[in-house]
Amino acid sequence: MLDSNLIYNNLDEISFKLKSKGYALDDKRFISLYENRKNIIQNVEKLKNEQNSFTKKISKEKRKPDENELLEVKKLIEQIKVLDNDKKAIEENLKSLLLDIPNLFDSDVPIGENESHNKVIREVREKTNFDFSPRNHVDIGNDLNLFSLDVAAKITGSRFNLYTGLGAKLERALINFMLDEHSSNGYKEIFPPFICNEDSFIGTGNLPKFKEDLFKIEGTNNYLIPTAEVPLTNIFRNDVIEESSLPISLVAYSACFRSEAGSYGKDVKGLIRQHQFNKVELVKISSPINSKNEHEALTNDAERILNKLGLPYRVVLLCSGDMSFSSYKTYDLEVWLPSENSYREISSCSNFGDFQARRSNIRFKSNNKIDYTHTLNGSGLAIGRTLVAILENYQQKDGSVLIPEVLRPYMNNIESIKNSKF
């Protein structure tokens, strides 16, 4: 959530930045709510001063107020009550408007409307070349009996998956490998709930704007999480953290659930975009002065997984129009998929500044001063897409798939997948 004072005092600049992120600020409504609230606060303060002055006068004179004086005090109290109710209604409307406004963006974020305006920062490792025509991950998975989209559709519906045999083992190996790597790199491992309440989703920016993207549990105010970012960030909701404890670095595995509203027809085949998938998530809580460095560190930590797996990838700085609602700055890690002859996102590493912290009331104490923290997160990595990248980049001419060396201890030391019986 943006600071309303910041918006009011820098209205033209902030309106321009929000427009560059695809959001049109209702300037007139915002100004009206802000100024009405300010005027009410001033009027209430004036009336309370009058009430206090009267009380002090009576106390000083050491007497009981007469009937007219009591009526005057009663009138003041009623006026204050009416104004307080008006203020509460205005603050609710102002908060509703603020919750709908996306975050601003860093000065080095390129201005642009869509992914075509993103900036490639670096490409790592040569793209995989084959002396045969590479197959896609669906054909590979079907031939090796690694998963079944058809059986999952029978059990649940479209855009779900059932891993089988060595496919299930490979998925689990990736989860354990990533958790072990990040834990050894200073992240505290958490196993969070996969269901969170409404306040938690408001805190991270998923609600109220993106309600249609979530799976709500009927009869409750709870939702299935789209990422472990939600429970991990909300561990610290309404907390004041000692500065000496920062940064806090957390890692968690979770299943993730997304309705993918509005994305039907795109990536519906295979494991790229599903309603349920697995992911290892990184979250950092940082002081404002260190958040830029922590963002670079978090991105490097996610990259380390790709490097250890030997996968070709690139790092892309997202433009203003391609960033998420809550993000202040985002690097996307995109892995190379030979069957598509293109890079595909496998992690988004974002710095949210104090945007989520304001919504979640996450603060830190420094020299007896309390201020909002910064929050950061990134996938470390999306498990299903990592499995896709391994199948496609490590496929062999004979139809088998080599297992990256770092994963072999998690796969009973097998070197390749040649078949996986159900």
Short mmCIF file of C-alpha atoms in Angstrom, two decimals:
data_model
loop_
_atom_site.label_atom_id
_atom_site.label_comp_id
_atom_site.label_asym_id
_atom_site.label_seq_id
_atom_site.Cartn_x
_atom_site.Cartn_y
_atom_site.Cartn_z
CA MET A 1 0.00 0.00 0.00
CA LEU A 2 1.29 3.45 -0.85
CA ASP A 3 1.50 6.18 1.77
CA SER A 4 -1.45 8.55 1.21
CA ASN A 5 0.71 11.53 2.20
CA LEU A 6 3.28 10.54 -0.42
CA ILE A 7 0.58 10.40 -3.09
CA TYR A 8 -0.98 13.73 -2.11
CA ASN A 9 2.32 15.60 -1.96
CA ASN A 10 3.64 14.15 -5.25
CA LEU A 11 0.38 13.64 -7.15
CA ASP A 12 1.55 14.41 -10.71
CA GLU A 13 4.72 12.31 -10.45
CA ILE A 14 2.96 9.35 -8.88
CA SER A 15 0.04 9.51 -11.35
CA PHE A 16 2.58 9.31 -14.19
CA LYS A 17 4.39 6.34 -12.64
CA LEU A 18 1.14 4.51 -11.99
CA LYS A 19 0.06 5.16 -15.58
CA SER A 20 3.36 3.62 -16.72
CA LYS A 21 2.34 0.53 -14.76
CA GLY A 22 -1.06 0.42 -16.46
CA TYR A 23 -3.09 2.04 -13.68
CA ALA A 24 -5.14 5.24 -13.96
CA LEU A 25 -5.38 6.95 -10.59
CA ASP A 26 -8.71 8.61 -9.84
CA ASP A 27 -7.10 11.90 -8.79
CA LYS A 28 -10.34 13.71 -7.96
CA ARG A 29 -11.67 10.94 -5.75
CA PHE A 30 -8.36 10.57 -3.95
CA ILE A 31 -8.00 14.32 -3.30
CA SER A 32 -11.60 14.54 -2.10
CA LEU A 33 -11.21 11.66 0.37
CA TYR A 34 -7.80 12.83 1.57
CA GLU A 35 -8.83 16.46 2.14
CA ASN A 36 -12.19 15.58 3.70
CA ARG A 37 -10.42 13.28 6.14
CA LYS A 38 -7.87 16.01 6.93
CA ASN A 39 -10.62 18.60 7.52
CA ILE A 40 -12.54 16.28 9.83
CA ILE A 41 -9.41 15.53 11.86
CA GLN A 42 -8.81 19.27 12.26
CA ASN A 43 -12.42 19.90 13.27
CA VAL A 44 -12.41 17.03 15.78
CA GLU A 45 -9.17 18.34 17.23
CA LYS A 46 -10.71 21.80 17.59
CA LEU A 47 -13.82 20.44 19.32
CA LYS A 48 -11.75 18.27 21.66
CA ASN A 49 -9.64 21.29 22.59
CA GLU A 50 -12.84 23.16 23.44
CA GLN A 51 -13.99 20.25 25.58
CA ASN A 52 -10.62 20.04 27.34
CA SER A 53 -10.57 23.79 27.96
CA PHE A 54 -14.00 23.64 29.56
CA THR A 55 -12.99 20.68 31.74
CA LYS A 56 -9.84 22.47 32.90
CA LYS A 57 -11.82 25.64 33.65
CA ILE A 58 -14.37 23.79 35.81
CA SER A 59 -11.59 21.91 37.56
CA LYS A 60 -9.66 25.09 38.25
CA GLU A 61 -12.75 26.82 39.63
CA LYS A 62 -13.49 23.76 41.78
CA ARG A 63 -17.18 23.75 41.07
CA LYS A 64 -19.84 21.68 39.35
CA PRO A 65 -20.94 22.74 35.83
CA ASP A 66 -24.38 24.32 35.58
CA GLU A 67 -27.15 23.01 33.32
CA ASN A 68 -26.25 25.20 30.34
CA GLU A 69 -22.61 24.19 30.57
CA LEU A 70 -23.55 20.52 30.68
CA LEU A 71 -25.71 20.98 27.60
CA GLU A 72 -22.80 22.67 25.83
CA VAL A 73 -20.45 19.80 26.69
CA LYS A 74 -23.04 17.26 25.58
CA LYS A 75 -23.35 19.13 22.29
CA LEU A 76 -19.58 19.03 21.81
CA ILE A 77 -19.48 15.28 22.52
CA GLU A 78 -22.27 14.61 20.01
CA GLN A 79 -20.53 16.69 17.37
CA ILE A 80 -17.29 14.80 17.93
CA LYS A 81 -19.14 11.47 17.69
CA VAL A 82 -20.76 12.46 14.37
CA LEU A 83 -17.42 13.61 12.96
CA ASP A 84 -15.68 10.44 14.17
CA ASN A 85 -18.29 8.34 12.35
CA ASP A 86 -17.82 10.46 9.21
CA LYS A 87 -14.05 10.06 9.51
CA LYS A 88 -14.38 6.28 9.85
CA ALA A 89 -16.51 6.07 6.69
CA ILE A 90 -14.07 8.26 4.74
CA GLU A 91 -11.07 6.24 5.98
CA GLU A 92 -12.73 3.01 4.85
CA ASN A 93 -13.27 4.48 1.37
CA LEU A 94 -9.73 5.84 1.28
CA LYS A 95 -8.30 2.49 2.35
CA SER A 96 -10.36 0.73 -0.32
CA LEU A 97 -8.91 3.06 -2.93
CA LEU A 98 -5.36 2.65 -1.63
CA LEU A 99 -5.67 -1.16 -1.64
CA ASP A 100 -6.50 -0.97 -5.35
CA ILE A 101 -3.43 1.12 -6.25
CA PRO A 102 -0.34 -0.84 -7.39
CA ASN A 103 3.17 -0.24 -6.14
CA LEU A 104 5.50 2.31 -7.74
CA PHE A 105 8.76 1.17 -9.34
CA ASP A 106 12.47 1.80 -8.97
CA SER A 107 14.21 4.46 -11.04
CA ASP A 108 16.24 1.89 -13.00
CA VAL A 109 13.15 -0.05 -14.12
CA PRO A 110 12.62 0.51 -17.89
CA ILE A 111 9.38 2.22 -18.89
CA GLY A 112 7.31 -0.01 -21.16
CA GLU A 113 3.93 -1.60 -21.77
CA ASN A 114 4.73 -5.32 -22.04
CA GLU A 115 7.43 -8.00 -22.11
CA SER A 116 8.83 -6.65 -25.40
CA HIS A 117 10.20 -3.71 -23.39
CA ASN A 118 11.96 -5.86 -20.78
CA LYS A 119 15.74 -5.64 -20.53
CA VAL A 120 17.96 -8.73 -20.76
CA ILE A 121 20.64 -8.36 -18.08
CA ARG A 122 22.66 -11.48 -18.83
CA GLU A 123 22.53 -14.87 -20.54
CA VAL A 124 24.17 -17.78 -18.75
CA ARG A 125 25.37 -20.92 -20.51
CA GLU A 126 25.07 -21.78 -24.18
CA LYS A 127 21.69 -22.89 -25.44
CA THR A 128 21.45 -26.66 -25.64
CA ASN A 129 22.15 -28.06 -29.11
CA PHE A 130 21.21 -31.54 -30.35
CA ASP A 131 22.20 -33.68 -33.32
CA PHE A 132 18.56 -34.79 -33.47
CA SER A 133 15.18 -33.07 -33.40
CA PRO A 134 14.41 -32.38 -29.69
CA ARG A 135 11.04 -33.45 -28.35
CA ASN A 136 8.82 -31.54 -25.95
CA HIS A 137 8.44 -32.51 -22.31
CA VAL A 138 4.93 -33.94 -22.79
CA ASP A 139 6.10 -36.51 -25.34
CA ILE A 140 9.16 -37.35 -23.25
CA GLY A 141 7.11 -37.73 -20.09
CA ASN A 142 4.50 -39.91 -21.79
CA ASP A 143 7.10 -42.20 -23.39
CA LEU A 144 8.97 -42.66 -20.11
CA ASN A 145 5.78 -42.97 -18.01
CA LEU A 146 6.81 -40.05 -15.80
CA PHE A 147 3.41 -38.41 -15.47
CA SER A 148 -0.14 -38.59 -16.73
CA LEU A 149 -2.23 -35.53 -17.49
CA ASP A 150 -5.07 -37.78 -18.65
CA VAL A 151 -5.34 -39.69 -15.38
CA ALA A 152 -5.19 -36.39 -13.44
CA ALA A 153 -8.01 -35.05 -15.62
CA LYS A 154 -10.08 -38.14 -14.78
CA ILE A 155 -9.46 -37.65 -11.06
CA THR A 156 -9.81 -33.88 -10.88
CA GLY A 157 -10.10 -32.07 -14.20
CA SER A 158 -8.00 -30.35 -16.83
CA ARG A 159 -4.71 -28.64 -15.98
CA PHE A 160 -3.76 -30.98 -13.17
CA ASN A 161 -1.03 -33.61 -13.23
CA LEU A 162 -0.29 -37.01 -11.73
CA TYR A 163 3.41 -37.85 -11.40
CA THR A 164 4.26 -41.54 -11.49
CA GLY A 165 7.32 -43.68 -10.81
CA LEU A 166 10.58 -41.91 -11.52
CA GLY A 167 8.63 -38.79 -12.46
CA ALA A 168 7.35 -38.57 -8.89
CA LYS A 169 10.82 -39.30 -7.57
CA LEU A 170 12.36 -36.59 -9.77
CA GLU A 171 9.80 -34.03 -8.56
CA ARG A 172 10.56 -34.93 -4.95
CA ALA A 173 14.31 -34.91 -5.62
CA LEU A 174 14.10 -31.37 -6.94
CA ILE A 175 12.16 -30.20 -3.88
CA ASN A 176 14.64 -31.75 -1.45
CA PHE A 177 17.67 -30.55 -3.44
CA MET A 178 16.43 -26.95 -3.52
CA LEU A 179 15.49 -26.91 0.17
CA ASP A 180 18.90 -28.34 1.12
CA GLU A 181 20.75 -25.82 -1.05
CA HIS A 182 18.93 -22.78 0.27
CA SER A 183 19.08 -23.99 3.87
CA SER A 184 22.85 -24.42 3.61
CA ASN A 185 22.99 -20.90 2.20
CA GLY A 186 21.51 -19.28 5.30
CA TYR A 187 17.75 -19.53 4.76
CA LYS A 188 15.62 -20.85 7.60
CA GLU A 189 13.36 -23.66 6.40
CA ILE A 190 9.64 -23.32 7.08
CA PHE A 191 6.81 -25.73 6.33
CA PRO A 192 3.78 -23.40 6.16
CA PRO A 193 0.04 -23.99 5.94
CA PHE A 194 -1.30 -24.11 2.38
CA ILE A 195 -4.45 -22.24 3.43
CA CYS A 196 -4.43 -18.60 4.57
CA ASN A 197 -7.05 -16.13 5.75
CA GLU A 198 -8.25 -13.01 3.98
CA ASP A 199 -6.02 -10.63 5.96
CA SER A 200 -2.95 -12.56 4.85
CA PHE A 201 -3.89 -12.19 1.19
CA ILE A 202 -4.62 -8.49 1.62
CA GLY A 203 -1.18 -8.10 3.18
CA THR A 204 0.69 -9.50 0.18
CA GLY A 205 -1.49 -7.72 -2.39
CA ASN A 206 -3.45 -10.72 -3.70
CA LEU A 207 -6.68 -9.30 -2.33
CA PRO A 208 -8.93 -7.55 -3.01
CA LYS A 209 -7.80 -6.97 -6.60
CA PHE A 210 -6.99 -10.55 -7.68
CA LYS A 211 -9.75 -12.52 -6.01
CA GLU A 212 -10.68 -14.31 -9.24
CA ASP A 213 -7.18 -15.79 -9.45
CA LEU A 214 -7.60 -17.61 -6.14
CA PHE A 215 -9.39 -20.75 -4.99
CA LYS A 216 -11.66 -19.82 -2.09
CA ILE A 217 -12.79 -22.42 0.44
CA GLU A 218 -16.57 -22.34 0.45
CA GLY A 219 -18.18 -21.09 3.64
CA THR A 220 -14.99 -19.48 4.97
CA ASN A 221 -12.81 -16.42 4.46
CA ASN A 222 -9.86 -18.69 3.64
CA TYR A 223 -8.12 -19.35 0.34
CA LEU A 224 -5.64 -21.89 -1.02
CA ILE A 225 -2.25 -20.23 -1.39
CA PRO A 226 -0.93 -19.39 -4.89
CA THR A 227 2.62 -19.35 -3.46
CA ALA A 228 4.33 -19.73 -0.09
CA GLU A 229 5.02 -15.99 -0.24
CA VAL A 230 1.64 -15.47 1.42
CA PRO A 231 2.15 -17.47 4.65
CA LEU A 232 5.87 -16.66 4.92
CA THR A 233 5.39 -12.89 4.68
CA ASN A 234 2.45 -12.97 7.08
CA ILE A 235 4.49 -14.65 9.80
CA PHE A 236 5.49 -11.09 10.68
CA ARG A 237 2.14 -9.34 10.20
CA ASN A 238 1.58 -6.73 12.95
CA ASP A 239 5.05 -7.42 14.38
CA VAL A 240 7.85 -5.03 15.31
CA ILE A 241 11.24 -6.64 14.59
CA GLU A 242 14.52 -5.58 16.15
CA GLU A 243 16.85 -4.21 13.46
CA SER A 244 19.61 -6.54 14.68
CA SER A 245 17.46 -9.50 13.53
CA LEU A 246 17.36 -8.26 9.93
CA PRO A 247 17.59 -9.52 7.29
CA ILE A 248 15.36 -12.51 7.88
CA SER A 249 15.72 -15.16 5.16
CA LEU A 250 13.15 -17.95 4.83
CA VAL A 251 12.69 -20.85 2.43
CA ALA A 252 9.66 -23.09 2.10
CA TYR A 253 8.21 -25.76 -0.12
CA SER A 254 4.51 -25.61 -0.84
CA ALA A 255 1.93 -26.78 -3.26
CA CYS A 256 0.52 -23.76 -5.10
CA PHE A 257 -3.02 -23.30 -6.37
CA ARG A 258 -4.05 -20.82 -9.07
CA SER A 259 -7.27 -20.51 -11.00
CA GLU A 260 -5.34 -18.94 -13.91
CA ALA A 261 -8.41 -16.84 -14.68
CA GLY A 262 -8.26 -15.37 -18.15
CA SER A 263 -5.31 -17.52 -19.28
CA TYR A 264 -7.19 -20.38 -20.90
CA GLY A 265 -5.88 -21.19 -24.34
CA LYS A 266 -2.33 -20.25 -23.29
CA ASP A 267 0.11 -22.99 -22.28
CA VAL A 268 -2.73 -25.42 -21.62
CA LYS A 269 -0.70 -28.38 -22.85
CA GLY A 270 1.75 -29.92 -20.43
CA LEU A 271 3.16 -28.71 -17.14
CA ILE A 272 3.90 -25.05 -17.86
CA ARG A 273 0.68 -23.52 -16.52
CA GLN A 274 -1.44 -25.60 -14.16
CA HIS A 275 -3.99 -25.10 -11.41
CA GLN A 276 -1.78 -26.97 -8.91
CA PHE A 277 2.00 -27.14 -8.91
CA ASN A 278 4.92 -27.34 -6.50
CA LYS A 279 7.37 -24.56 -5.73
CA VAL A 280 10.20 -23.68 -3.40
CA GLU A 281 9.89 -20.04 -2.32
CA LEU A 282 12.42 -17.59 -0.90
CA VAL A 283 11.29 -14.66 1.27
CA LYS A 284 13.37 -11.93 2.88
CA ILE A 285 12.43 -9.27 5.41
CA SER A 286 14.95 -6.44 5.19
CA SER A 287 15.69 -2.95 6.43
CA PRO A 288 15.05 -0.32 3.73
CA ILE A 289 18.73 0.62 3.45
CA ASN A 290 19.77 -2.96 2.63
CA SER A 291 16.86 -4.15 0.47
CA LYS A 292 18.53 -3.44 -2.89
CA ASN A 293 21.54 -5.57 -1.94
CA GLU A 294 19.24 -8.26 -0.53
CA HIS A 295 17.32 -8.27 -3.83
CA GLU A 296 20.51 -8.94 -5.78
CA ALA A 297 21.49 -11.63 -3.28
CA LEU A 298 18.11 -13.35 -3.47
CA THR A 299 18.26 -13.36 -7.29
CA ASN A 300 21.74 -14.87 -7.16
CA ASP A 301 20.49 -17.53 -4.74
CA ALA A 302 17.77 -18.56 -7.19
CA GLU A 303 20.31 -18.53 -10.05
CA ARG A 304 22.58 -20.84 -8.07
CA ILE A 305 20.02 -23.64 -8.44
CA LEU A 306 19.96 -23.24 -12.23
CA ASN A 307 23.75 -23.20 -12.34
CA LYS A 308 24.09 -26.36 -10.23
CA LEU A 309 21.58 -28.08 -12.50
CA GLY A 310 23.56 -26.97 -15.55
CA LEU A 311 20.56 -25.36 -17.27
CA PRO A 312 20.87 -22.48 -19.78
CA TYR A 313 19.00 -19.39 -18.62
CA ARG A 314 18.87 -15.62 -18.74
CA VAL A 315 18.09 -12.83 -16.28
CA VAL A 316 15.56 -10.21 -17.39
CA LEU A 317 14.70 -6.89 -15.72
CA LEU A 318 10.96 -6.37 -16.12
CA CYS A 319 9.63 -3.09 -17.49
CA SER A 320 7.00 -1.04 -15.67
CA GLY A 321 4.07 -2.49 -17.59
CA ASP A 322 5.11 -6.12 -17.14
CA MET A 323 5.65 -6.01 -13.38
CA SER A 324 3.29 -7.48 -10.82
CA PHE A 325 0.84 -5.38 -8.83
CA SER A 326 2.98 -5.36 -5.67
CA SER A 327 6.47 -5.28 -7.16
CA TYR A 328 8.87 -2.34 -6.95
CA LYS A 329 11.53 -4.11 -9.03
CA THR A 330 11.58 -7.60 -10.53
CA TYR A 331 14.14 -9.85 -12.17
CA ASP A 332 12.71 -12.81 -14.07
CA LEU A 333 14.88 -15.90 -14.47
CA GLU A 334 14.00 -17.57 -17.76
CA VAL A 335 15.17 -21.09 -18.55
CA TRP A 336 15.85 -22.33 -22.08
CA LEU A 337 13.33 -24.83 -23.52
CA PRO A 338 14.65 -26.46 -26.70
CA SER A 339 11.25 -27.66 -27.96
CA GLU A 340 9.96 -24.08 -27.99
CA ASN A 341 13.27 -22.56 -29.06
CA SER A 342 12.70 -19.88 -26.45
CA TYR A 343 13.23 -18.90 -22.82
CA ARG A 344 10.42 -19.38 -20.30
CA GLU A 345 10.02 -17.87 -16.83
CA ILE A 346 11.04 -20.16 -14.01
CA SER A 347 11.38 -17.58 -11.21
CA SER A 348 10.40 -13.99 -10.47
CA CYS A 349 12.62 -12.32 -7.88
CA SER A 350 11.02 -9.14 -6.57
CA ASN A 351 11.68 -6.31 -4.17
CA PHE A 352 8.39 -4.86 -2.90
CA GLY A 353 9.88 -1.98 -0.92
CA ASP A 354 7.53 -1.14 1.97
CA PHE A 355 4.40 -1.85 -0.10
CA GLN A 356 3.53 -5.21 1.50
CA ALA A 357 4.88 -4.12 4.89
CA ARG A 358 2.40 -1.23 5.01
CA ARG A 359 -0.47 -3.55 4.10
CA SER A 360 0.68 -6.15 6.65
CA ASN A 361 1.93 -3.68 9.27
CA ILE A 362 5.42 -5.24 9.41
CA ARG A 363 7.79 -2.86 11.15
CA PHE A 364 11.27 -2.77 12.63
CA LYS A 365 12.81 -0.85 15.51
CA SER A 366 16.02 1.11 15.07
CA ASN A 367 17.41 3.52 17.69
CA ASN A 368 13.98 3.75 19.33
CA LYS A 369 12.41 4.67 16.00
CA ILE A 370 9.84 2.39 14.38
CA ASP A 371 9.52 2.20 10.60
CA TYR A 372 8.24 -0.21 7.94
CA THR A 373 10.48 -3.02 6.70
CA HIS A 374 10.97 -3.97 3.09
CA THR A 375 9.87 -7.39 1.84
CA LEU A 376 11.32 -9.50 -0.98
CA ASN A 377 10.62 -12.87 -2.51
CA GLY A 378 11.41 -15.15 -5.42
CA SER A 379 10.92 -18.71 -6.58
CA GLY A 380 13.86 -20.87 -5.81
CA LEU A 381 12.54 -22.50 -8.08
CA ALA A 382 9.20 -23.53 -9.61
CA ILE A 383 9.51 -27.32 -9.42
CA GLY A 384 7.35 -28.35 -12.39
CA ARG A 385 9.04 -25.94 -14.78
CA THR A 386 12.45 -27.09 -13.55
CA LEU A 387 11.44 -30.68 -14.28
CA VAL A 388 10.30 -29.59 -17.75
CA ALA A 389 13.66 -27.89 -18.36
CA ILE A 390 15.58 -31.00 -17.27
CA LEU A 391 13.55 -33.32 -19.49
CA GLU A 392 14.06 -31.11 -22.52
CA ASN A 393 17.69 -30.07 -22.01
CA TYR A 394 18.96 -33.48 -20.83
CA GLN A 395 17.06 -35.63 -23.33
CA GLN A 396 19.10 -38.14 -25.34
CA LYS A 397 18.80 -39.45 -28.87
CA ASP A 398 17.73 -42.90 -27.61
CA GLY A 399 14.76 -41.35 -25.77
CA SER A 400 16.30 -41.46 -22.30
CA VAL A 401 16.95 -38.46 -20.06
CA LEU A 402 20.18 -37.91 -18.13
CA ILE A 403 19.87 -36.93 -14.47
CA PRO A 404 21.95 -33.86 -13.51
CA GLU A 405 24.78 -34.96 -11.24
CA VAL A 406 23.63 -32.90 -8.25
CA LEU A 407 20.28 -34.72 -8.28
CA ARG A 408 21.62 -38.26 -8.48
CA PRO A 409 22.08 -38.67 -4.70
CA TYR A 410 18.36 -37.84 -4.39
CA MET A 411 17.48 -40.38 -7.11
CA ASN A 412 19.14 -43.51 -5.69
CA ASN A 413 22.22 -42.57 -7.76
CA ILE A 414 20.63 -43.48 -11.10
CA GLU A 415 22.30 -41.69 -13.99
CA SER A 416 19.43 -41.63 -16.45
CA ILE A 417 15.74 -42.33 -16.86
CA LYS A 418 15.03 -44.90 -19.50
CA ASN A 419 11.59 -45.98 -18.41
CA SER A 420 9.36 -45.55 -15.43
CA LYS A 421 6.71 -48.17 -14.92
CA PHE A 422 3.56 -47.08 -13.09
#
